Amino acid sequence: MDFDDEKKRGPGLGSSEALPPADWTGFGGASGMEALYAEHRGELTRYLRRRAPRQDVGDLVQECFRRLAAKDSFTRALIAQPGAYLVRTARNLLTDRARTDDVRLQAHHHSFEDDDIAGPDPHAALEAREALRRVERAIARLKPQTGSIFIMHRFDGLSYEEIADAKGITVKGVEWHIAQAMIAIRKARADHK
């Protein structure tokens, strides 16, 4: 149903439609839902029209009322403001749809910065090789003991205690050698810039 027809006809029954007697109680819970639908459909439709694609409004309105109707009669009786409940349900539906759309979009997203699309950056690779050469030269210029300790820590992954045991020196001595190596490497990097 297109909701533009609502503007032309207006809400409620037409003048030619028969009305039930005033004392008619209806068909139990169904008539209560029909009354809620008649009372809150317009407000809910306007709320959703401002927040959802036009083609989805009818489905969302129906889903809101379906969720309300799915509640048992005791729970429905406890809902003091069914209009507010329907708007909250609509808000939750819109949030769920947005979350689902985000997940779907992220699953199909390919950044041009990804390696599989952009490929390797030759300039960055050249700079990385040059930086590695400078570090290698800086390590080679270190005193043999300092270079050895630095390599054991940085490349072999040994702790200061393990290096101290292996070299027969104190942990403070290991810290001093690592500090000397770091100073030499930082100086080599700074000289390049």
mmCIF file of C-alpha atoms in Angstrom:
data_model
loop_
_atom_site.group_PDB
_atom_site.id
_atom_site.type_symbol
_atom_site.label_atom_id
_atom_site.label_comp_id
_atom_site.label_asym_id
_atom_site.label_seq_id
_atom_site.Cartn_x
_atom_site.Cartn_y
_atom_site.Cartn_z
ATOM 1 C CA MET A 1 0.000 0.000 0.000
ATOM 2 C CA ASP A 2 1.345 3.409 -0.879
ATOM 3 C CA PHE A 3 1.000 5.802 2.023
ATOM 4 C CA ASP A 4 0.292 8.771 -0.232
ATOM 5 C CA ASP A 5 -3.242 7.379 -0.517
ATOM 6 C CA GLU A 6 -3.639 8.157 3.193
ATOM 7 C CA LYS A 7 -3.362 11.897 2.471
ATOM 8 C CA LYS A 8 -6.114 11.730 -0.135
ATOM 9 C CA ARG A 9 -8.575 9.703 1.949
ATOM 10 C CA GLY A 10 -7.619 10.861 5.405
ATOM 11 C CA PRO A 11 -7.456 8.589 8.439
ATOM 12 C CA GLY A 12 -10.380 6.566 9.727
ATOM 13 C CA LEU A 13 -13.453 5.139 8.058
ATOM 14 C CA GLY A 14 -15.082 6.612 5.024
ATOM 15 C CA SER A 15 -18.618 8.008 5.285
ATOM 16 C CA SER A 16 -20.084 5.141 3.240
ATOM 17 C CA GLU A 17 -18.608 2.410 5.473
ATOM 18 C CA ALA A 18 -20.867 0.834 8.098
ATOM 19 C CA LEU A 19 -19.976 1.377 11.743
ATOM 20 C CA PRO A 20 -20.432 -1.310 14.403
ATOM 21 C CA PRO A 21 -22.958 -0.720 17.210
ATOM 22 C CA ALA A 22 -21.648 1.326 20.136
ATOM 23 C CA ASP A 23 -21.977 -1.620 22.563
ATOM 24 C CA TRP A 24 -20.119 -4.075 20.309
ATOM 25 C CA THR A 25 -17.094 -5.623 22.037
ATOM 26 C CA GLY A 26 -15.472 -6.958 18.903
ATOM 27 C CA PHE A 27 -13.532 -10.202 18.440
ATOM 28 C CA GLY A 28 -11.477 -10.197 21.621
ATOM 29 C CA GLY A 29 -7.790 -9.161 21.247
ATOM 30 C CA ALA A 30 -8.044 -8.626 17.501
ATOM 31 C CA SER A 31 -10.358 -5.640 17.822
ATOM 32 C CA GLY A 32 -7.976 -4.064 20.354
ATOM 33 C CA MET A 33 -5.111 -4.390 17.875
ATOM 34 C CA GLU A 34 -7.291 -2.922 15.123
ATOM 35 C CA ALA A 35 -8.062 0.049 17.354
ATOM 36 C CA LEU A 36 -4.370 0.517 18.160
ATOM 37 C CA TYR A 37 -3.529 0.246 14.468
ATOM 38 C CA ALA A 38 -6.126 2.843 13.536
ATOM 39 C CA GLU A 39 -4.982 5.161 16.304
ATOM 40 C CA HIS A 40 -1.189 4.952 15.900
ATOM 41 C CA ARG A 41 -0.550 4.006 12.261
ATOM 42 C CA GLY A 42 -0.413 7.606 11.030
ATOM 43 C CA GLU A 43 1.989 8.775 13.724
ATOM 44 C CA LEU A 44 4.231 5.749 13.230
ATOM 45 C CA THR A 45 4.175 6.201 9.459
ATOM 46 C CA ARG A 46 5.233 9.847 9.770
ATOM 47 C CA TYR A 47 8.031 8.888 12.166
ATOM 48 C CA LEU A 48 9.373 6.225 9.805
ATOM 49 C CA ARG A 49 8.977 8.365 6.684
ATOM 50 C CA ARG A 50 11.546 10.805 8.080
ATOM 51 C CA ARG A 51 14.043 8.034 8.865
ATOM 52 C CA ALA A 52 13.693 5.201 6.367
ATOM 53 C CA PRO A 53 13.576 4.796 2.594
ATOM 54 C CA ARG A 54 10.076 5.400 1.261
ATOM 55 C CA GLN A 55 9.696 1.868 -0.115
ATOM 56 C CA ASP A 56 10.399 0.372 3.340
ATOM 57 C CA VAL A 57 7.941 2.417 5.399
ATOM 58 C CA GLY A 58 4.942 0.088 4.928
ATOM 59 C CA ASP A 59 6.944 -3.002 5.843
ATOM 60 C CA LEU A 60 8.389 -1.308 8.917
ATOM 61 C CA VAL A 61 4.956 -0.162 10.133
ATOM 62 C CA GLN A 62 3.618 -3.701 9.718
ATOM 63 C CA GLU A 63 6.626 -5.178 11.539
ATOM 64 C CA CYS A 64 6.131 -2.799 14.476
ATOM 65 C CA PHE A 65 2.503 -3.826 14.842
ATOM 66 C CA ARG A 66 3.387 -7.491 14.311
ATOM 67 C CA ARG A 67 5.833 -7.333 17.205
ATOM 68 C CA LEU A 68 3.194 -5.699 19.401
ATOM 69 C CA ALA A 69 0.592 -8.284 18.405
ATOM 70 C CA ALA A 70 3.067 -11.108 19.121
ATOM 71 C CA LYS A 71 3.074 -10.111 22.805
ATOM 72 C CA ASP A 72 0.663 -12.070 24.937
ATOM 73 C CA SER A 73 -2.489 -10.241 26.039
ATOM 74 C CA PHE A 74 -1.189 -9.767 29.607
ATOM 75 C CA THR A 75 2.016 -8.108 28.366
ATOM 76 C CA ARG A 76 0.051 -5.915 25.935
ATOM 77 C CA ALA A 77 -2.180 -4.828 28.828
ATOM 78 C CA LEU A 78 0.917 -3.730 30.769
ATOM 79 C CA ILE A 79 2.063 -1.422 27.974
ATOM 80 C CA ALA A 80 0.747 1.913 29.228
ATOM 81 C CA GLN A 81 1.636 3.930 26.122
ATOM 82 C CA PRO A 82 1.367 1.778 23.014
ATOM 83 C CA GLY A 83 2.305 4.720 20.768
ATOM 84 C CA ALA A 84 5.614 5.158 22.586
ATOM 85 C CA TYR A 85 6.177 1.392 22.504
ATOM 86 C CA LEU A 86 5.608 1.353 18.733
ATOM 87 C CA VAL A 87 8.008 4.269 18.179
ATOM 88 C CA ARG A 88 10.648 2.533 20.318
ATOM 89 C CA THR A 89 10.102 -0.652 18.306
ATOM 90 C CA ALA A 90 10.500 1.338 15.074
ATOM 91 C CA ARG A 91 13.726 2.896 16.385
ATOM 92 C CA ASN A 92 15.055 -0.568 17.278
ATOM 93 C CA LEU A 93 14.142 -1.877 13.823
ATOM 94 C CA LEU A 94 15.973 1.012 12.157
ATOM 95 C CA THR A 95 19.017 0.416 14.375
ATOM 96 C CA ASP A 96 19.013 -3.293 13.521
ATOM 97 C CA ARG A 97 18.762 -2.526 9.813
ATOM 98 C CA ALA A 98 21.611 -0.008 9.990
ATOM 99 C CA ARG A 99 23.792 -2.494 11.864
ATOM 100 C CA THR A 100 23.039 -5.207 9.307
ATOM 101 C CA ASP A 101 23.766 -2.815 6.441
ATOM 102 C CA ASP A 102 27.091 -1.819 8.032
ATOM 103 C CA VAL A 103 28.143 -5.454 8.396
ATOM 104 C CA ARG A 104 27.153 -6.175 4.795
ATOM 105 C CA LEU A 105 29.068 -3.149 3.501
ATOM 106 C CA GLN A 106 32.173 -3.960 5.537
ATOM 107 C CA ALA A 107 32.188 -7.510 4.198
ATOM 108 C CA HIS A 108 32.328 -6.185 0.627
ATOM 109 C CA HIS A 109 34.716 -3.276 1.264
ATOM 110 C CA HIS A 110 38.068 -3.265 -0.508
ATOM 111 C CA SER A 111 40.405 -0.403 0.216
ATOM 112 C CA PHE A 112 42.747 0.733 -2.516
ATOM 113 C CA GLU A 113 45.435 0.828 0.142
ATOM 114 C CA ASP A 114 45.189 -2.932 0.647
ATOM 115 C CA ASP A 115 48.193 -4.811 -0.707
ATOM 116 C CA ASP A 116 46.090 -7.127 -2.858
ATOM 117 C CA ILE A 117 44.721 -4.184 -4.842
ATOM 118 C CA ALA A 118 47.391 -1.513 -4.675
ATOM 119 C CA GLY A 119 50.355 -3.830 -4.883
ATOM 120 C CA PRO A 120 53.681 -3.180 -3.223
ATOM 121 C CA ASP A 121 54.889 0.381 -3.037
ATOM 122 C CA PRO A 122 58.358 0.391 -4.659
ATOM 123 C CA HIS A 123 59.288 3.705 -3.067
ATOM 124 C CA ALA A 124 58.448 2.450 0.445
ATOM 125 C CA ALA A 125 60.312 -0.809 -0.206
ATOM 126 C CA LEU A 126 63.405 1.133 -1.326
ATOM 127 C CA GLU A 127 63.277 3.342 1.776
ATOM 128 C CA ALA A 128 62.886 0.284 4.046
ATOM 129 C CA ARG A 129 65.906 -1.445 2.443
ATOM 130 C CA GLU A 130 67.988 1.705 2.836
ATOM 131 C CA ALA A 131 66.951 2.092 6.496
ATOM 132 C CA LEU A 132 67.876 -1.556 7.118
ATOM 133 C CA ARG A 133 71.313 -0.996 5.546
ATOM 134 C CA ARG A 134 71.927 2.033 7.796
ATOM 135 C CA VAL A 135 70.985 0.015 10.894
ATOM 136 C CA GLU A 136 73.221 -2.871 9.790
ATOM 137 C CA ARG A 137 76.136 -0.452 9.311
ATOM 138 C CA ALA A 138 75.485 1.115 12.727
ATOM 139 C CA ILE A 139 75.446 -2.319 14.398
ATOM 140 C CA ALA A 140 78.643 -3.324 12.560
ATOM 141 C CA ARG A 141 80.403 -0.207 13.915
ATOM 142 C CA LEU A 142 79.510 -1.121 17.515
ATOM 143 C CA LYS A 143 82.027 -2.759 19.830
ATOM 144 C CA PRO A 144 81.746 -6.541 19.425
ATOM 145 C CA GLN A 145 80.307 -7.083 22.927
ATOM 146 C CA THR A 146 77.688 -4.298 22.492
ATOM 147 C CA GLY A 147 76.661 -5.515 19.030
ATOM 148 C CA SER A 148 76.376 -9.085 20.228
ATOM 149 C CA ILE A 149 74.215 -8.106 23.218
ATOM 150 C CA PHE A 150 71.974 -5.922 21.046
ATOM 151 C CA ILE A 151 71.436 -8.754 18.524
ATOM 152 C CA MET A 152 70.721 -11.247 21.319
ATOM 153 C CA HIS A 153 68.072 -8.947 22.751
ATOM 154 C CA ARG A 154 66.439 -7.505 19.621
ATOM 155 C CA PHE A 155 66.684 -10.351 17.153
ATOM 156 C CA ASP A 156 66.951 -13.461 19.313
ATOM 157 C CA GLY A 157 64.392 -12.188 21.824
ATOM 158 C CA LEU A 158 66.424 -12.914 24.949
ATOM 159 C CA SER A 159 65.703 -11.048 28.185
ATOM 160 C CA TYR A 160 68.315 -8.949 29.944
ATOM 161 C CA GLU A 161 68.701 -11.676 32.594
ATOM 162 C CA GLU A 162 69.279 -14.388 29.976
ATOM 163 C CA ILE A 163 71.868 -12.255 28.197
ATOM 164 C CA ALA A 164 73.594 -11.450 31.504
ATOM 165 C CA ASP A 165 73.840 -15.182 32.287
ATOM 166 C CA ALA A 166 75.138 -16.025 28.806
ATOM 167 C CA LYS A 167 77.752 -13.224 28.752
ATOM 168 C CA GLY A 168 78.746 -13.457 32.408
ATOM 169 C CA ILE A 169 77.943 -9.794 33.166
ATOM 170 C CA THR A 170 75.373 -8.000 35.313
ATOM 171 C CA VAL A 171 71.918 -6.953 34.154
ATOM 172 C CA LYS A 172 73.050 -3.322 34.546
ATOM 173 C CA GLY A 173 75.902 -4.060 32.144
ATOM 174 C CA VAL A 174 73.418 -5.465 29.615
ATOM 175 C CA GLU A 175 71.275 -2.333 29.986
ATOM 176 C CA TRP A 176 74.331 -0.143 29.348
ATOM 177 C CA HIS A 177 75.279 -2.057 26.153
ATOM 178 C CA ILE A 178 71.661 -1.909 24.850
ATOM 179 C CA ALA A 179 71.567 1.838 25.548
ATOM 180 C CA GLN A 180 74.848 2.344 23.659
ATOM 181 C CA ALA A 181 73.483 0.380 20.691
ATOM 182 C CA MET A 182 70.246 2.394 20.655
ATOM 183 C CA ILE A 183 72.184 5.669 20.711
ATOM 184 C CA ALA A 184 74.280 4.559 17.723
ATOM 185 C CA ILE A 185 71.197 3.426 15.753
ATOM 186 C CA ARG A 186 69.280 6.646 16.482
ATOM 187 C CA LYS A 187 72.310 8.664 15.386
ATOM 188 C CA ALA A 188 72.488 6.676 12.117
ATOM 189 C CA ARG A 189 68.802 7.371 11.453
ATOM 190 C CA ALA A 190 69.170 11.053 12.312
ATOM 191 C CA ASP A 191 72.185 11.444 10.044
ATOM 192 C CA HIS A 192 70.086 10.281 7.113
ATOM 193 C CA LYS A 193 67.329 12.820 7.692
#
